[in-house]
XYZ file of C-alpha atoms in Angstrom:
588
model
C -1.883 -68.984 -40.934
C -1.063 -72.638 -40.461
C -2.312 -74.558 -37.469
C -1.150 -77.617 -35.644
C -3.547 -79.902 -33.895
C -2.294 -81.592 -30.726
C -3.928 -83.848 -28.210
C -5.341 -82.485 -24.937
C -2.854 -84.381 -22.793
C 0.100 -83.100 -24.838
C -1.206 -79.502 -24.628
C -1.495 -79.740 -20.832
C 2.068 -81.045 -20.656
C 3.320 -78.063 -22.706
C 1.538 -75.658 -20.360
C 3.102 -77.261 -17.317
C 6.546 -77.051 -18.897
C 6.003 -73.372 -19.787
C 5.064 -72.527 -16.212
C 8.105 -74.425 -14.956
C 10.581 -72.422 -17.058
C 8.831 -69.055 -17.016
C 10.669 -66.135 -15.372
C 9.008 -64.496 -12.386
C 9.506 -61.140 -14.125
C 7.099 -62.279 -16.851
C 4.304 -61.499 -14.420
C 3.600 -57.835 -14.289
C 1.547 -57.661 -11.120
C 3.299 -59.600 -8.362
C 5.392 -62.573 -7.372
C 2.400 -64.886 -7.318
C -0.722 -64.561 -9.443
C -2.741 -66.142 -6.668
C -2.005 -63.138 -4.446
C -3.688 -60.700 -6.861
C -7.312 -59.876 -7.569
C -8.118 -59.240 -11.242
C -10.657 -56.435 -11.748
C -11.749 -54.382 -14.734
C -10.300 -50.922 -15.299
C -13.663 -49.288 -14.561
C -14.021 -51.166 -11.287
C -10.440 -50.321 -10.351
C -11.137 -46.624 -10.902
C -14.273 -46.889 -8.789
C -12.311 -48.505 -5.956
C -9.669 -45.773 -6.120
C -12.372 -43.118 -5.858
C -13.910 -44.867 -2.843
C -10.485 -45.049 -1.209
C -10.033 -41.285 -1.652
C -13.495 -40.647 -0.201
C -12.718 -42.859 2.793
C -9.423 -41.044 3.330
C -11.241 -37.699 3.435
C -13.794 -39.128 5.873
C -11.029 -40.566 8.031
C -9.180 -37.253 8.213
C -12.388 -35.453 9.140
C -12.969 -37.947 11.962
C -9.414 -37.484 13.239
C -9.880 -33.712 13.246
C -13.068 -34.243 15.227
C -11.195 -36.116 17.970
C -11.416 -39.777 16.915
C -8.303 -41.769 17.847
C -6.655 -44.422 15.705
C -7.334 -46.995 18.430
C -11.047 -46.177 18.388
C -11.106 -46.359 14.587
C -9.417 -49.752 14.619
C -11.888 -51.021 17.237
C -14.886 -49.907 15.183
C -13.515 -51.400 11.966
C -12.676 -54.680 13.674
C -16.104 -54.840 15.312
C -17.982 -54.208 12.074
C -15.906 -56.383 9.764
C -14.589 -59.096 12.091
C -11.164 -59.052 10.499
C -9.659 -61.281 13.149
C -6.805 -63.017 11.357
C -4.848 -59.889 10.482
C -1.470 -59.761 12.154
C -1.463 -57.347 15.107
C 1.911 -55.873 14.271
C 0.640 -55.101 10.759
C -2.357 -53.319 12.280
C -0.050 -51.237 14.442
C 2.172 -50.215 11.535
C -0.748 -49.409 9.269
C -2.557 -47.345 11.892
C 0.502 -45.309 12.829
C 0.908 -44.389 9.175
C -2.797 -43.596 8.762
C -2.583 -40.717 11.222
C 0.225 -39.103 9.198
C -0.931 -39.619 5.607
C -3.876 -38.011 3.906
C -4.153 -40.478 1.024
C -5.407 -44.018 1.421
C -5.873 -46.947 -0.881
C -7.551 -50.248 -0.549
C -5.356 -53.073 0.599
C -5.960 -56.315 -1.242
C -6.093 -59.179 1.223
C -5.688 -62.840 0.813
C -8.340 -65.165 2.047
C -6.004 -66.356 4.795
C -5.565 -62.812 6.089
C -2.077 -61.949 4.770
C -1.704 -58.832 2.657
C 0.318 -58.004 -0.420
C 0.289 -54.997 -2.711
C 0.922 -54.918 -6.438
C 3.293 -52.561 -8.207
C 0.334 -50.633 -9.626
C -1.108 -49.671 -6.250
C 0.020 -47.254 -3.579
C 2.361 -48.527 -0.889
C 1.093 -50.447 2.101
C 2.054 -47.617 4.461
C -0.703 -45.527 2.865
C -3.343 -48.187 3.273
C -6.129 -48.710 5.736
C -7.268 -52.203 6.607
C -10.676 -52.733 5.059
C -12.327 -56.100 4.712
C -13.068 -57.363 1.223
C -16.812 -57.559 0.542
C -17.695 -61.148 1.310
C -20.886 -62.902 2.211
C -21.347 -63.782 5.897
C -23.048 -66.921 7.018
C -23.343 -68.498 10.469
C -22.088 -71.846 11.569
C -22.358 -73.669 14.888
C -19.055 -74.225 16.652
C -18.882 -76.203 19.907
C -22.451 -75.349 20.722
C -21.933 -71.626 20.162
C -22.443 -69.374 17.182
C -19.422 -68.841 14.991
C -19.033 -67.182 11.616
C -17.258 -67.782 8.350
C -16.397 -65.670 5.358
C -17.384 -66.894 1.932
C -15.564 -65.693 -1.160
C -16.358 -66.830 -4.695
C -13.645 -66.299 -7.303
C -14.172 -65.978 -11.051
C -13.527 -69.677 -11.432
C -16.573 -70.487 -9.359
C -14.566 -71.975 -6.481
C -15.673 -71.103 -2.907
C -13.139 -70.302 -0.194
C -14.230 -70.397 3.461
C -12.316 -68.749 6.288
C -13.319 -69.586 9.838
C -11.296 -67.039 11.867
C -10.240 -69.730 14.342
C -13.888 -70.444 15.226
C -14.318 -67.081 16.976
C -17.860 -66.879 18.302
C -20.296 -64.265 17.095
C -22.531 -62.662 19.734
C -25.930 -61.705 18.258
C -26.651 -58.000 18.562
C -30.373 -58.569 19.022
C -31.275 -61.533 21.186
C -33.570 -62.521 24.049
C -31.060 -62.111 26.831
C -32.430 -59.770 29.565
C -34.294 -61.017 32.660
C -36.271 -58.787 35.026
C -35.993 -59.587 38.753
C -38.594 -58.024 41.060
C -39.518 -58.030 44.753
C -35.963 -57.205 45.841
C -35.156 -56.089 49.364
C -34.205 -52.429 49.738
C -30.636 -53.268 50.747
C -29.942 -55.498 47.734
C -26.546 -54.845 46.121
C -24.815 -55.774 42.874
C -22.913 -58.435 44.783
C -26.173 -59.987 45.995
C -27.554 -60.173 42.462
C -24.398 -61.704 41.014
C -24.351 -64.193 43.891
C -27.666 -65.802 42.893
C -26.898 -66.046 39.180
C -25.666 -69.295 37.705
C -25.171 -70.566 34.178
C -24.094 -68.269 31.367
C -21.854 -65.243 31.311
C -23.274 -61.997 32.701
C -23.292 -59.044 30.321
C -24.910 -56.341 32.449
C -26.538 -55.864 35.872
C -28.710 -52.807 36.495
C -30.392 -52.079 39.845
C -33.530 -49.928 40.036
C -33.938 -48.628 43.578
C -37.254 -46.927 42.868
C -39.275 -50.077 42.200
C -36.856 -52.528 43.879
C -36.092 -54.432 40.713
C -33.055 -55.376 38.662
C -32.332 -56.423 35.112
C -29.677 -59.002 34.333
C -28.470 -59.437 30.747
C -26.619 -62.577 29.671
C -24.196 -63.271 26.862
C -25.744 -66.719 26.645
C -27.819 -69.009 28.847
C -30.571 -66.529 29.759
C -33.401 -68.928 28.902
C -31.788 -71.731 30.894
C -31.365 -69.515 33.964
C -34.954 -68.281 33.727
C -36.195 -71.871 33.579
C -34.027 -72.735 36.589
C -35.327 -69.737 38.555
C -38.937 -70.715 37.857
C -38.338 -74.320 38.927
C -36.524 -73.340 42.127
C -37.682 -70.633 44.495
C -34.841 -68.157 45.016
C -34.793 -66.031 48.164
C -32.627 -62.991 48.889
C -32.696 -61.237 52.263
C -35.760 -63.358 53.228
C -37.753 -62.177 50.185
C -38.875 -64.512 47.405
C -37.718 -63.146 44.059
C -39.812 -63.112 40.893
C -38.240 -63.664 37.468
C -39.556 -62.951 33.965
C -38.371 -61.711 30.591
C -37.759 -57.966 30.459
C -39.807 -55.808 28.099
C -36.633 -54.582 26.421
C -33.508 -56.615 25.842
C -29.901 -55.464 26.041
C -28.522 -54.444 22.641
C -24.933 -55.514 21.953
C -23.125 -53.199 19.499
C -20.927 -54.887 16.938
C -17.646 -53.713 18.461
C -18.734 -54.937 21.935
C -19.680 -58.285 20.409
C -16.254 -58.498 18.833
C -14.518 -57.733 22.134
C -16.574 -60.315 24.046
C -15.749 -62.891 21.394
C -12.093 -62.086 21.983
C -12.394 -62.783 25.713
C -13.129 -59.312 27.096
C -15.400 -58.978 30.130
C -17.568 -56.237 31.603
C -17.471 -57.853 35.056
C -14.482 -59.104 37.009
C -13.375 -60.047 40.497
C -9.950 -59.241 41.946
C -8.979 -61.971 44.392
C -5.915 -62.885 46.425
C -4.752 -61.174 49.589
C -1.133 -61.394 48.451
C -1.678 -59.485 45.216
C 0.504 -56.498 44.490
C -2.297 -54.360 43.041
C -4.064 -51.913 45.330
C -7.580 -50.555 44.952
C -6.192 -47.135 44.015
C -4.063 -48.676 41.260
C -7.050 -50.613 39.948
C -9.191 -47.471 39.973
C -6.458 -45.547 38.130
C -6.372 -48.190 35.410
C -10.171 -48.263 35.166
C -10.895 -44.537 35.474
C -12.220 -44.500 31.899
C -15.048 -46.902 32.796
C -18.439 -45.282 33.342
C -20.436 -46.431 36.390
C -17.566 -48.453 37.842
C -18.779 -50.274 40.963
C -16.393 -51.578 43.643
C -18.466 -54.378 45.116
C -16.909 -55.174 48.485
C -13.878 -54.988 50.763
C -13.039 -57.996 52.921
C -12.485 -57.179 56.623
C -11.124 -59.248 59.508
C -11.555 -57.849 63.027
C -9.622 -59.684 65.739
C -10.761 -59.702 69.370
C -7.825 -60.635 71.628
C -7.194 -61.135 75.322
C -4.000 -59.100 75.886
C -1.585 -60.337 78.523
C 1.526 -58.641 79.851
C 3.844 -60.540 77.498
C 4.270 -58.622 74.225
C 6.007 -61.475 72.382
C 3.214 -63.897 73.283
C 0.552 -61.384 72.244
C 2.307 -60.621 68.960
C 2.610 -64.297 68.035
C -1.082 -64.844 68.716
C -2.020 -61.783 66.658
C 0.283 -62.889 63.826
C -1.533 -66.230 63.743
C -4.844 -64.446 63.206
C -3.320 -62.243 60.503
C -1.879 -65.197 58.585
C -5.191 -67.030 58.829
C -7.018 -63.972 57.513
C -4.546 -63.632 54.636
C -5.188 -67.200 53.469
C -8.905 -66.340 53.335
C -8.298 -63.369 51.037
C -8.699 -60.560 53.577
C -7.969 -56.970 52.568
C -7.653 -55.569 56.100
C -7.002 -56.962 59.593
C -7.683 -54.796 62.669
C -6.440 -55.568 66.207
C -7.543 -54.059 69.568
C -6.043 -51.252 71.596
C -3.254 -52.186 74.063
C -3.145 -55.668 72.523
C 0.626 -55.974 73.068
C 0.884 -54.926 76.714
C -2.621 -54.706 78.197
C -3.398 -51.523 80.161
C -1.364 -51.855 83.356
C 0.264 -48.440 83.867
C 1.049 -49.101 87.547
C 2.960 -52.271 86.753
C 6.715 -51.561 87.188
C 7.507 -53.307 83.904
C 4.882 -51.458 81.830
C 7.062 -48.492 80.844
C 9.937 -50.789 79.934
C 7.672 -52.852 77.658
C 6.591 -49.673 75.910
C 10.217 -48.872 75.099
C 10.194 -51.851 72.696
C 7.556 -50.256 70.462
C 9.865 -49.850 67.441
C 10.678 -53.566 67.455
C 7.024 -54.579 67.236
C 6.129 -51.899 64.719
C 8.795 -53.308 62.387
C 7.495 -56.827 63.009
C 4.015 -55.780 61.927
C 5.426 -54.102 58.841
C 7.226 -57.321 57.922
C 4.061 -59.331 58.641
C 1.948 -57.111 56.379
C 4.473 -57.497 53.565
C 4.700 -61.259 54.108
C 0.920 -61.774 54.040
C 0.007 -59.083 51.536
C -2.713 -57.552 53.722
C -3.270 -54.163 55.295
C -2.934 -54.184 59.088
C -4.057 -51.799 61.790
C -2.086 -53.318 64.709
C -4.439 -51.971 67.352
C -2.433 -49.393 69.225
C 1.230 -49.484 70.118
C 2.199 -47.562 73.253
C 5.392 -45.654 72.515
C 7.851 -44.662 75.212
C 9.873 -41.501 74.515
C 11.636 -41.130 77.824
C 14.943 -40.108 76.282
C 13.780 -36.542 75.663
C 13.289 -33.948 78.352
C 10.001 -32.656 76.996
C 6.331 -33.225 77.608
C 6.626 -36.046 75.077
C 8.688 -37.945 77.642
C 5.394 -39.453 78.664
C 3.818 -42.299 76.752
C 1.962 -41.971 73.442
C -0.885 -44.286 72.444
C -0.539 -44.627 68.659
C -2.550 -46.365 65.937
C -0.862 -47.124 62.604
C -2.240 -48.113 59.216
C 0.276 -50.407 57.496
C -0.126 -51.115 53.778
C 0.231 -54.448 52.001
C 3.794 -53.575 51.067
C 4.752 -53.044 54.714
C 4.910 -49.258 54.420
C 3.232 -47.017 56.998
C 0.370 -45.160 55.322
C -1.155 -43.426 58.334
C -0.506 -42.645 61.997
C -2.768 -41.271 64.713
C -1.951 -40.375 68.334
C -4.916 -40.733 70.669
C -6.526 -37.351 71.264
C -9.378 -37.853 73.749
C -7.881 -39.666 76.730
C -10.043 -41.667 79.123
C -9.885 -40.334 82.692
C -7.401 -42.890 84.135
C -5.123 -42.478 81.094
C -4.499 -38.786 81.650
C -1.960 -39.369 84.399
C 0.177 -41.545 82.132
C -0.365 -40.701 78.451
C 0.160 -37.582 76.375
C -2.690 -36.461 74.112
C -2.279 -35.150 70.567
C -4.461 -32.225 71.797
C -5.351 -29.781 69.018
C -3.591 -31.559 66.159
C -6.175 -31.995 63.378
C -7.579 -35.391 62.497
C -6.172 -36.769 59.240
C -7.639 -38.948 56.507
C -5.361 -41.372 54.665
C -5.661 -42.711 51.125
C -5.259 -46.471 51.478
C -5.736 -49.518 49.234
C -9.241 -49.958 50.676
C -10.359 -46.329 50.358
C -10.246 -43.134 52.417
C -9.600 -44.141 56.043
C -9.695 -42.251 59.327
C -8.259 -43.571 62.607
C -9.699 -43.038 66.079
C -8.953 -44.776 69.385
C -11.381 -45.960 72.062
C -12.812 -42.939 73.947
C -12.707 -40.850 70.745
C -15.892 -42.743 69.926
C -17.817 -40.577 72.402
C -17.052 -37.369 70.508
C -19.056 -36.771 67.312
C -16.741 -33.850 66.530
C -13.925 -36.319 65.815
C -16.095 -38.127 63.270
C -17.211 -34.857 61.699
C -13.602 -33.793 61.152
C -12.824 -37.053 59.397
C -15.991 -37.041 57.310
C -15.366 -33.452 56.225
C -11.955 -34.621 54.973
C -13.545 -37.419 52.928
C -13.223 -40.492 55.169
C -15.278 -43.510 54.067
C -14.107 -45.994 56.691
C -13.323 -45.125 60.312
C -11.281 -47.700 62.229
C -11.377 -47.711 66.033
C -9.067 -50.016 68.045
C -10.463 -50.144 71.590
C -9.850 -51.388 75.120
C -13.373 -50.927 76.473
C -14.609 -52.828 79.525
C -17.990 -53.273 81.167
C -16.599 -51.651 84.331
C -15.756 -48.309 82.728
C -19.059 -46.926 83.959
C -19.280 -45.562 87.517
C -21.060 -47.453 90.330
C -24.228 -45.388 89.935
C -24.559 -46.336 86.286
C -23.779 -49.988 86.930
C -26.413 -50.042 89.653
C -29.020 -48.898 87.151
C -27.847 -51.192 84.361
C -24.934 -53.650 84.766
C -24.619 -53.880 80.977
C -24.836 -50.145 80.367
C -21.442 -50.067 78.604
C -22.569 -52.738 76.148
C -25.694 -50.683 75.473
C -23.499 -47.600 75.013
C -21.302 -49.341 72.445
C -24.065 -50.937 70.392
C -26.083 -47.726 70.293
C -23.291 -45.300 69.533
C -21.601 -47.417 66.859
C -24.825 -47.657 64.874
C -25.519 -43.957 65.419
C -22.041 -42.941 64.223
C -22.427 -45.012 61.047
C -25.807 -43.452 60.262
C -25.052 -39.843 61.143
C -21.768 -39.831 59.211
C -22.694 -42.137 56.288
C -19.531 -44.139 56.904
C -18.439 -47.654 57.806
C -17.204 -48.088 61.390
C -14.724 -50.878 62.144
C -14.631 -51.457 65.907
C -12.013 -53.874 67.324
C -12.260 -54.320 71.093
C -10.224 -56.348 73.565
C -11.728 -59.545 74.920
C -10.988 -61.840 77.811
C -12.190 -64.590 80.131
C -15.663 -64.308 81.720
C -15.803 -62.425 84.996
C -12.958 -60.023 84.201
C -15.168 -57.275 82.830
C -14.108 -57.329 79.172
C -16.858 -56.029 76.893
C -15.834 -57.493 73.533
C -18.646 -56.727 71.047
C -16.215 -56.150 68.148
C -18.211 -55.335 65.009
C -18.375 -53.672 61.614
C -21.278 -51.248 61.266
C -22.708 -49.472 58.219
C -25.693 -47.166 57.669
C -29.112 -48.654 56.816
C -28.050 -52.052 58.183
C -26.320 -51.479 61.514
C -23.830 -54.206 62.510
C -22.969 -56.399 59.525
C -21.366 -58.864 61.907
C -20.736 -58.740 65.651
C -18.991 -60.845 68.269
C -21.697 -61.255 70.875
C -19.414 -62.029 73.797
C -16.004 -61.137 75.151
C -14.188 -64.280 74.058
C -11.269 -64.264 71.662
C -12.130 -64.620 68.015
C -12.117 -63.093 64.550
C -15.093 -61.759 62.647
C -15.216 -62.021 58.879
C -17.271 -59.683 56.726
C -17.374 -57.849 53.423
C -18.418 -54.216 53.205
C -20.230 -53.061 50.079
C -18.997 -49.489 49.690
C -22.030 -48.664 47.572
C -24.130 -48.540 50.746
C -22.160 -45.455 51.820
C -23.069 -43.609 48.621
C -26.696 -44.628 49.023
C -26.732 -43.356 52.609
C -25.221 -40.048 51.535
C -27.863 -39.755 48.812
C -30.516 -40.272 51.482
C -29.156 -38.003 54.234
C -26.764 -35.572 52.523
C -24.579 -35.243 55.631
C -21.295 -34.705 53.801
C -22.924 -32.289 51.390
C -24.180 -30.138 54.252
C -20.871 -30.206 56.134
C -18.965 -29.028 53.073
C -21.509 -26.318 52.259
C -20.524 -22.671 52.537
C -23.358 -22.034 54.985
C -22.246 -24.752 57.438
C -22.973 -23.278 60.850
C -21.128 -25.452 63.404
C -17.534 -24.730 64.401
C -16.015 -28.208 64.270
C -12.796 -27.050 62.643
C -9.643 -26.885 64.754
C -8.759 -23.631 63.017
C -11.802 -22.084 64.671
C -10.589 -22.972 68.147
C -7.775 -20.439 68.016
C -10.003 -17.549 66.920
C -11.255 -15.175 69.670
C -14.942 -15.652 70.368
C -17.464 -12.947 71.142
C -16.985 -11.704 74.699
C -13.320 -12.728 74.831
C -10.736 -10.027 75.368
C -8.355 -9.973 72.446
C -4.781 -9.361 73.473
């Protein structure tokens, strides 16, 4: 065999020319050699066997209840395959659930996938990362990761996955906080934390402590807390490293790196989402905590001019909406005052539909829930008992729709000559964007049976528009204590909150000094009493947030609702019982 010797430069030129004129069909594996991985036949057979084993394992997991979404999450968390196109993931996973066979999918370093003619089709493949060595790199002060792949030629390829951070699974990240006050809430703990992102907050009521786990910045916050005394509810808190630190599973780390959060705040009074919608979307979350609901209680001086009173109330509502309020409550008789002997009073009450629609439009405009005190409705067009006036409280949702309606049941003595009671109609509880709500009006407050009916139906928040004055007591009572009505209100509101494990929102009318208005509008919860309270009778608006968790804690302590709903409950508070003949009565 004869040989020809050529120079190196000439040989390289011949190779380049051959590649230039070669047909793409000359390559047996694929369009581009660079998109293929060359392996030995033995290794290829081993990979095929592993693919079959993985397919059997996958099918067994699916039969056991694992979903394709959960499988994809676990694979992504373990392998950090972050550059794969999402549409490709979707197509591959939908085919996985229908095919029993699976083969390895060869991936490029840049994340794109191609399959040779000798392998099974891509629709039968499951995304698995190629075995590559992981090493850490610092990116913008955080911890990132890269994938290192060494080819047969000895060249090293590095993929950075767009500098996605890598959260260490084991790290010193959990701080123990002790010496907490008994009424400390999740919101209180989050309020004192600054610095890094919060991963987990866990309250321990038994020893009045809490653990806070950080994604990053735990050491910096601990140093800050030790340099600066931090007080919560007048108690100095103590900070130190916890004995055990929060473990971050790989799939959780992957989700956090992608921007997911375990803690969030929903803000904006004009938002379209309601609490019920949020809960529906988050019903899969274990230990979901709704931190607080923002209340505004308006104390007004009602005059005899409905348009003037409405405009003033609307100003308070708009102001509350700009502050992010969830609910605004107005007093009883706030549109007309209580002047039943005034010749124009009945005529003013005939305009009730006009003002109800105005409040519906206002709620929709501002994106807040409104309880517009009470609206006195005139129904004089019908020749029935209902010809007389009705004192009605409405709950209007953020979309302007009426969610609940209640006609005053327990009329105050002077009202009975002018108003019609709802008598034996049962009390109702309404599902609202802020929770389960019951409505009562003024003198209903004196009857624990009304509260019991609402609590038995699941009410969490009881709203009471009121027109209560310091002169409602008789002369004998005023002689003994001129402020007896104020004492009555403060005492009974706290008692109702405790004995029913509920929040009580009390909106009373106010007015100038010397006219007998009691004021004292407040929001009261168990354990604490009044969260906030207007001390006088002047006009104003109170601002507060109610942590609904306190209601669950009170129920855990007292078990009132549990006892009421028990089969052996022994008090006849139900309206259905009122119609039954009692012992000693003559049945007809």
